């Protein structure tokens, strides 16, 4: 069976693999949390939040594909299986049922804050072993920070 190899090995490969896998889990679950909120949203700010949650979902999906493909390019298998996401996620989950717009804003703001903090940890961890992966993580952090600001401004 053919395998994919990349330019990193040893500790560098392991450090970068852990950072990319953590980012992938955050992004996949962010897309799921945002869609859950999108489908169940109610309140006077329904329409703009409904659209904003779709934008957030698209952003997460675009970045998760880039992060997963970077892992593959390094010879690392990304794991986006539902069981892995469920077991590994650090994101707080929205309640079931209808979600008031204010509660959605608070939940998403908190979720984005946590992702942002973890992205900065991953950026620091990949500084020396793989500046290319670090650059991708910086792009994710930039977009997450912008979304965090936009949701936080609605609190």
Coordinates of C-alpha atoms in Angstrom, one line a residue:
X1 CA 0.0 0.0 0.0
X2 CA 1.3 3.5 -0.9
X3 CA 1.8 6.0 1.9
X4 CA 2.1 9.8 2.0
X5 CA 5.3 11.2 3.5
X6 CA 6.1 14.8 4.2
X7 CA 9.1 17.0 5.1
X8 CA 8.8 16.7 8.9
X9 CA 9.8 13.8 11.1
X10 CA 10.0 13.0 14.8
X11 CA 9.0 15.6 17.4
X12 CA 8.4 18.3 14.8
X13 CA 5.9 16.0 12.9
X14 CA 4.2 15.1 16.2
X15 CA 3.9 18.7 17.4
X16 CA 2.5 19.9 14.1
X17 CA 0.1 16.9 13.7
X18 CA -1.3 17.6 17.2
X19 CA -1.8 21.3 16.4
X20 CA -3.5 20.5 13.0
X21 CA -5.7 17.8 14.5
X22 CA -6.8 20.1 17.3
X23 CA -7.6 22.8 14.9
X24 CA -9.5 20.4 12.7
X25 CA -11.7 19.2 15.7
X26 CA -12.4 22.8 16.6
X27 CA -13.4 23.8 13.1
X28 CA -15.6 20.8 12.4
X29 CA -17.4 21.2 15.7
X30 CA -17.7 25.0 15.1
X31 CA -19.5 24.3 11.8
X32 CA -21.8 21.9 13.6
X33 CA -22.5 24.2 16.5
X34 CA -23.1 27.1 14.2
X35 CA -25.5 25.1 12.0
X36 CA -27.4 23.8 15.1
X37 CA -27.9 27.4 16.2
X38 CA -28.8 28.5 12.7
X39 CA -31.6 25.9 12.4
X40 CA -33.1 26.5 15.9
X41 CA -32.7 30.3 16.2
X42 CA -35.6 32.5 17.3
X43 CA -35.9 36.1 18.3
X44 CA -36.1 39.6 17.0
X45 CA -32.6 39.4 15.5
X46 CA -33.4 36.1 13.7
X47 CA -32.6 37.2 10.1
X48 CA -29.2 38.8 10.6
X49 CA -28.0 36.1 13.0
X50 CA -29.3 33.4 10.8
X51 CA -27.2 34.7 7.9
X52 CA -24.2 35.4 10.1
X53 CA -24.3 31.8 11.4
X54 CA -24.2 30.6 7.8
X55 CA -21.2 32.7 7.1
X56 CA -19.5 31.3 10.2
X57 CA -20.3 27.8 9.1
X58 CA -18.8 28.4 5.6
X59 CA -15.7 30.0 7.2
X60 CA -15.2 26.9 9.4
X61 CA -15.7 24.5 6.6
X62 CA -13.3 26.3 4.3
X63 CA -10.6 26.4 7.0
X64 CA -11.1 22.8 8.1
X65 CA -10.5 21.5 4.5
X66 CA -7.3 23.6 4.3
X67 CA -6.1 22.3 7.7
X68 CA -6.9 18.7 6.9
X69 CA -5.2 18.9 3.5
X70 CA -2.1 20.4 5.1
X71 CA -2.0 17.4 7.5
X72 CA -2.2 15.0 4.6
X73 CA 0.6 16.9 2.8
X74 CA 2.8 16.2 5.9
X75 CA 1.9 12.5 5.9
X76 CA -0.5 12.8 8.8
X77 CA -4.0 11.3 8.7
X78 CA -6.6 13.9 9.7
X79 CA -9.4 12.4 11.7
X80 CA -12.8 14.1 11.2
X81 CA -15.0 11.2 12.2
X82 CA -18.0 12.0 14.3
X83 CA -16.8 9.8 17.2
X84 CA -13.4 11.6 17.2
X85 CA -15.1 15.0 17.2
X86 CA -17.5 14.0 19.9
X87 CA -14.7 12.6 22.1
X88 CA -12.2 15.4 21.5
X89 CA -14.2 18.6 21.3
X90 CA -13.7 21.4 23.8
X91 CA -16.6 23.5 22.5
X92 CA -19.6 24.1 24.7
X93 CA -22.7 22.8 23.0
X94 CA -26.0 24.7 22.5
X95 CA -29.0 23.5 24.3
X96 CA -31.6 21.4 22.4
X97 CA -34.7 23.1 21.1
X98 CA -35.4 26.7 20.2
X99 CA -32.5 29.0 20.9
X100 CA -33.2 32.7 21.8
X101 CA -31.0 35.0 19.7
X102 CA -29.3 36.5 22.8
X103 CA -28.4 33.1 24.1
X104 CA -27.0 32.2 20.6
X105 CA -24.8 35.3 20.6
X106 CA -23.5 34.5 24.1
X107 CA -22.8 30.8 23.2
X108 CA -21.1 31.6 19.9
X109 CA -19.1 34.4 21.5
X110 CA -17.8 32.0 24.1
X111 CA -17.1 29.2 21.6
X112 CA -15.1 31.6 19.4
X113 CA -13.2 32.9 22.4
X114 CA -12.1 29.4 23.3
X115 CA -11.1 28.5 19.7
X116 CA -9.1 31.7 19.5
X117 CA -7.1 30.9 22.6
X118 CA -6.4 27.4 21.4
X119 CA -5.4 28.7 17.9
X120 CA -2.8 31.0 19.5
X121 CA -1.4 28.1 21.5
X122 CA -1.1 26.1 18.2
X123 CA 0.5 29.1 16.4
X124 CA 3.2 29.3 19.1
X125 CA 3.7 25.5 19.0
X126 CA 4.3 25.4 15.3
X127 CA 6.5 28.5 15.1
X128 CA 9.8 26.5 14.8
X129 CA 8.8 23.1 13.5
X130 CA 6.6 24.2 10.6
X131 CA 6.1 27.9 9.6
X132 CA 3.9 26.8 6.7
X133 CA 1.3 25.1 9.1
X134 CA 1.8 28.1 11.4
X135 CA 0.8 30.4 8.6
X136 CA -2.4 28.5 8.0
X137 CA -3.2 28.6 11.7
X138 CA -2.6 32.3 11.7
X139 CA -5.2 32.7 8.9
X140 CA -7.7 30.7 10.9
X141 CA -7.0 32.8 14.0
X142 CA -7.5 36.0 12.0
X143 CA -10.9 34.9 10.8
X144 CA -11.9 33.5 14.2
X145 CA -10.9 36.7 15.9
X146 CA -12.9 38.8 13.5
X147 CA -16.0 36.6 14.0
X148 CA -15.5 36.8 17.8
X149 CA -15.5 40.5 17.6
X150 CA -18.6 40.6 15.4
X151 CA -20.6 38.3 17.7
X152 CA -19.2 40.0 20.9
X153 CA -20.4 43.4 19.6
X154 CA -24.0 42.1 19.6
X155 CA -24.0 41.2 23.3

